[in-house]
mmCIF file of C-alpha atoms in Angstrom:
data_model
loop_
_atom_site.group_PDB
_atom_site.id
_atom_site.type_symbol
_atom_site.label_atom_id
_atom_site.label_comp_id
_atom_site.label_asym_id
_atom_site.label_seq_id
_atom_site.Cartn_x
_atom_site.Cartn_y
_atom_site.Cartn_z
ATOM 1 C CA MET A 8 -143.128 77.960 -0.416
ATOM 2 C CA LYS A 9 -141.480 78.388 2.672
ATOM 3 C CA GLY A 10 -139.089 75.482 2.733
ATOM 4 C CA THR A 11 -137.657 75.759 -0.777
ATOM 5 C CA ALA A 12 -134.771 77.914 -1.705
ATOM 6 C CA ARG A 13 -135.059 80.060 -4.708
ATOM 7 C CA ARG A 14 -132.384 80.608 -7.118
ATOM 8 C CA GLN A 15 -131.677 84.113 -7.961
ATOM 9 C CA PRO A 16 -131.537 84.830 -11.629
ATOM 10 C CA ASN A 17 -128.101 86.479 -11.730
ATOM 11 C CA ALA A 18 -126.373 84.093 -9.328
ATOM 12 C CA SER A 19 -123.649 81.931 -10.754
ATOM 13 C CA PRO A 20 -123.845 78.221 -10.345
ATOM 14 C CA PRO A 21 -121.865 76.812 -7.427
ATOM 15 C CA ARG A 22 -118.274 76.095 -8.371
ATOM 16 C CA ALA A 23 -116.623 72.877 -7.665
ATOM 17 C CA ARG A 24 -113.715 73.291 -5.345
ATOM 18 C CA ALA A 25 -110.341 72.847 -6.938
ATOM 19 C CA ALA A 26 -108.529 69.758 -5.673
ATOM 20 C CA ALA A 27 -105.953 70.875 -3.115
ATOM 21 C CA PRO A 28 -102.439 69.592 -3.691
ATOM 22 C CA PRO A 29 -101.517 66.867 -1.217
ATOM 23 C CA ARG A 30 -100.099 68.451 1.920
ATOM 24 C CA ARG A 31 -96.481 67.674 2.634
ATOM 25 C CA GLN A 32 -96.084 65.922 5.945
ATOM 26 C CA ARG A 33 -94.038 67.795 8.449
ATOM 27 C CA GLY A 34 -91.387 66.111 10.613
ATOM 28 C CA TYR A 35 -87.808 64.909 10.463
ATOM 29 C CA SER A 36 -86.355 62.624 7.897
ATOM 30 C CA LEU A 37 -84.343 59.573 8.856
ATOM 31 C CA ILE A 38 -81.095 61.275 7.786
ATOM 32 C CA GLU A 39 -81.781 64.238 10.069
ATOM 33 C CA VAL A 40 -82.450 61.944 13.026
ATOM 34 C CA ILE A 41 -79.241 59.960 12.406
ATOM 35 C CA VAL A 42 -77.175 63.169 12.157
ATOM 36 C CA ALA A 43 -78.739 64.466 15.386
ATOM 37 C CA PHE A 44 -77.882 61.225 17.217
ATOM 38 C CA ALA A 45 -74.322 61.303 15.852
ATOM 39 C CA LEU A 46 -73.845 64.871 17.113
ATOM 40 C CA LEU A 47 -75.306 63.922 20.487
ATOM 41 C CA ALA A 48 -72.970 60.931 20.746
ATOM 42 C CA LEU A 49 -69.952 63.107 19.870
ATOM 43 C CA ALA A 50 -70.919 65.715 22.465
ATOM 44 C CA LEU A 51 -71.416 63.062 25.157
ATOM 45 C CA THR A 52 -68.057 61.484 24.320
ATOM 46 C CA LEU A 53 -66.288 64.818 24.733
ATOM 47 C CA LEU A 54 -68.154 65.555 27.960
ATOM 48 C CA LEU A 55 -67.367 62.168 29.502
ATOM 49 C CA GLY A 56 -63.701 62.480 28.488
ATOM 50 C CA THR A 57 -63.516 65.841 30.219
ATOM 51 C CA LEU A 58 -65.207 64.514 33.354
ATOM 52 C CA SER A 59 -62.929 61.495 33.524
ATOM 53 C CA GLY A 60 -59.853 63.749 33.180
ATOM 54 C CA ALA A 61 -61.181 65.941 35.991
ATOM 55 C CA ALA A 62 -61.744 62.889 38.193
ATOM 56 C CA ARG A 63 -58.146 61.757 37.553
ATOM 57 C CA GLN A 64 -56.840 65.176 38.544
ATOM 58 C CA VAL A 65 -58.910 65.194 41.737
ATOM 59 C CA ARG A 66 -57.603 61.720 42.638
ATOM 60 C CA TRP A 67 -54.006 62.794 41.896
ATOM 61 C CA SER A 68 -54.294 65.938 44.002
ATOM 62 C CA GLY A 69 -55.718 63.906 46.888
ATOM 63 C CA ASP A 70 -52.832 61.425 46.656
ATOM 64 C CA ALA A 71 -50.248 64.208 46.396
ATOM 65 C CA GLY A 72 -51.749 66.052 49.367
ATOM 66 C CA ARG A 73 -51.742 62.896 51.464
ATOM 67 C CA ALA A 74 -48.121 62.180 50.457
ATOM 68 C CA ALA A 75 -47.151 65.714 51.495
ATOM 69 C CA LEU A 76 -48.785 65.237 54.898
ATOM 70 C CA HIS A 77 -46.954 61.928 55.415
ATOM 71 C CA ALA A 78 -43.660 63.529 54.334
ATOM 72 C CA GLN A 79 -44.120 66.460 56.696
ATOM 73 C CA SER A 80 -44.934 64.096 59.555
ATOM 74 C CA LEU A 81 -41.851 61.992 58.839
ATOM 75 C CA LEU A 82 -39.510 65.002 58.573
ATOM 76 C CA ASP A 83 -40.908 66.365 61.842
ATOM 77 C CA GLN A 84 -39.946 63.113 63.603
ATOM 78 C CA VAL A 85 -36.419 62.808 62.169
ATOM 79 C CA GLY A 86 -33.865 63.651 64.823
ATOM 80 C CA VAL A 87 -36.386 63.554 67.666
ATOM 81 C CA GLY A 88 -35.575 60.919 70.257
ATOM 82 C CA GLU A 89 -32.404 59.807 68.513
ATOM 83 C CA PRO A 90 -29.501 61.829 67.098
ATOM 84 C CA LEU A 91 -29.266 62.397 63.377
ATOM 85 C CA GLN A 92 -26.809 60.044 61.690
ATOM 86 C CA PRO A 93 -25.834 59.936 58.007
ATOM 87 C CA GLY A 94 -27.322 56.987 56.166
ATOM 88 C CA GLN A 95 -30.441 55.789 54.393
ATOM 89 C CA ARG A 96 -33.826 54.599 55.698
ATOM 90 C CA ASP A 97 -36.876 53.226 53.886
ATOM 91 C CA GLY A 98 -40.449 52.535 54.882
ATOM 92 C CA ASP A 99 -44.086 52.875 53.929
ATOM 93 C CA PHE A 100 -47.345 54.531 55.010
ATOM 94 C CA ASP A 101 -50.969 53.391 54.723
ATOM 95 C CA ASP A 102 -50.140 49.681 54.463
ATOM 96 C CA GLY A 103 -47.725 50.136 51.563
ATOM 97 C CA ARG A 104 -49.761 52.607 49.511
ATOM 98 C CA TYR A 105 -47.076 55.276 50.028
ATOM 99 C CA ARG A 106 -43.402 54.316 50.048
ATOM 100 C CA TRP A 107 -40.650 56.583 51.321
ATOM 101 C CA SER A 108 -36.885 56.725 51.233
ATOM 102 C CA LEU A 109 -34.819 59.107 53.374
ATOM 103 C CA VAL A 110 -31.139 59.804 52.676
ATOM 104 C CA ILE A 111 -29.112 61.783 55.228
ATOM 105 C CA THR A 112 -25.714 63.086 54.110
ATOM 106 C CA PRO A 113 -23.252 65.684 55.452
ATOM 107 C CA TRP A 114 -23.792 69.049 53.839
ATOM 108 C CA ALA A 115 -20.978 71.259 52.652
ATOM 109 C CA ASP A 116 -21.459 74.693 51.169
ATOM 110 C CA PRO A 117 -20.379 74.414 47.520
ATOM 111 C CA ALA A 118 -19.381 78.093 47.473
ATOM 112 C CA LEU A 119 -16.762 77.604 50.192
ATOM 113 C CA PRO A 120 -13.488 75.708 49.886
ATOM 114 C CA PRO A 121 -13.396 72.440 51.848
ATOM 115 C CA PRO A 122 -12.212 73.016 55.391
ATOM 116 C CA VAL A 123 -8.815 71.681 56.272
ATOM 117 C CA ALA A 124 -9.598 70.830 59.880
ATOM 118 C CA ILE A 125 -13.062 70.140 61.260
ATOM 119 C CA ASP A 126 -13.681 70.678 64.926
ATOM 120 C CA PRO A 127 -15.241 67.404 66.122
ATOM 121 C CA ALA A 128 -17.096 69.226 68.910
ATOM 122 C CA ALA A 129 -18.825 71.658 66.508
ATOM 123 C CA PRO A 130 -22.377 71.020 65.305
ATOM 124 C CA ARG A 131 -22.720 70.180 61.586
ATOM 125 C CA LEU A 132 -25.357 70.592 58.950
ATOM 126 C CA LEU A 133 -26.872 67.464 57.443
ATOM 127 C CA ALA A 134 -28.832 67.335 54.186
ATOM 128 C CA LEU A 135 -32.039 65.319 54.354
ATOM 129 C CA SER A 136 -33.502 64.126 51.051
ATOM 130 C CA LEU A 137 -36.942 62.490 51.301
ATOM 131 C CA SER A 138 -38.694 60.779 48.411
ATOM 132 C CA VAL A 139 -42.333 59.677 48.757
ATOM 133 C CA GLN A 140 -43.882 57.553 45.990
ATOM 134 C CA TRP A 141 -47.390 56.219 45.431
ATOM 135 C CA GLY A 142 -49.052 54.219 42.690
ATOM 136 C CA ASP A 143 -46.509 53.004 40.135
ATOM 137 C CA GLY A 144 -43.961 55.650 41.178
ATOM 138 C CA ARG A 145 -44.092 57.461 37.821
ATOM 139 C CA PRO A 146 -42.744 61.036 37.779
ATOM 140 C CA GLY A 147 -46.211 62.460 38.501
ATOM 141 C CA GLU A 148 -46.625 60.080 41.441
ATOM 142 C CA GLN A 149 -43.529 61.064 43.357
ATOM 143 C CA LEU A 150 -42.745 63.815 45.838
ATOM 144 C CA GLN A 151 -39.150 64.949 46.510
ATOM 145 C CA LEU A 152 -38.291 67.069 49.540
ATOM 146 C CA ARG A 153 -34.905 68.382 50.650
ATOM 147 C CA THR A 154 -34.022 70.187 53.843
ATOM 148 C CA LEU A 155 -31.079 70.914 56.121
ATOM 149 C CA ARG A 156 -30.860 70.009 59.798
ATOM 150 C CA LEU A 157 -28.330 70.930 62.421
ATOM 151 C CA ALA A 158 -26.756 67.830 63.935
ATOM 152 C CA ALA A 159 -25.561 67.779 67.496
ATOM 153 C CA ALA A 160 -21.837 67.621 68.196
ATOM 154 C CA GLY A 161 -22.048 63.918 69.099
ATOM 155 C CA THR A 162 -22.656 62.939 65.472
ATOM 156 C CA ALA A 163 -19.366 64.445 64.282
ATOM 157 C CA ALA A 164 -17.573 61.101 64.666
ATOM 158 C CA ALA A 165 -19.823 59.549 61.995
ATOM 159 C CA LEU A 166 -19.152 62.389 59.559
ATOM 160 C CA PRO A 167 -16.127 62.570 57.278
#
């Protein structure tokens, strides 16, 4: 009897396996996926808002830097080639992208009393006020510069 299995007398009969409870499927529920997408959308909105604000600031600083270079160039040329005269001049740079206005007025020291007699042959100080605007000309898109220049004696006739 080689091929038959013998049952041992004290061996218990084979037990039937107990039915295993159904396994719970693992994964994410629909609510969890929707909440995750909502959080992702909120984070992306905040990130894009920050990046757009940074891009605006970079553009503004570029415009302001370019306006400062134009203003410096203009102030360097004032009084070169022609004598300084009180008055107002306007113009633009970069085909109208930057607009400027220059006002030249006689300067008097506010701490001193007005002089009674002015020597017409003496050089005088003139106040130069330059305004450079770009874009819509809002307060953040405007550059104001003020400086003093010494006018030659020949301009004294135009001064009060």
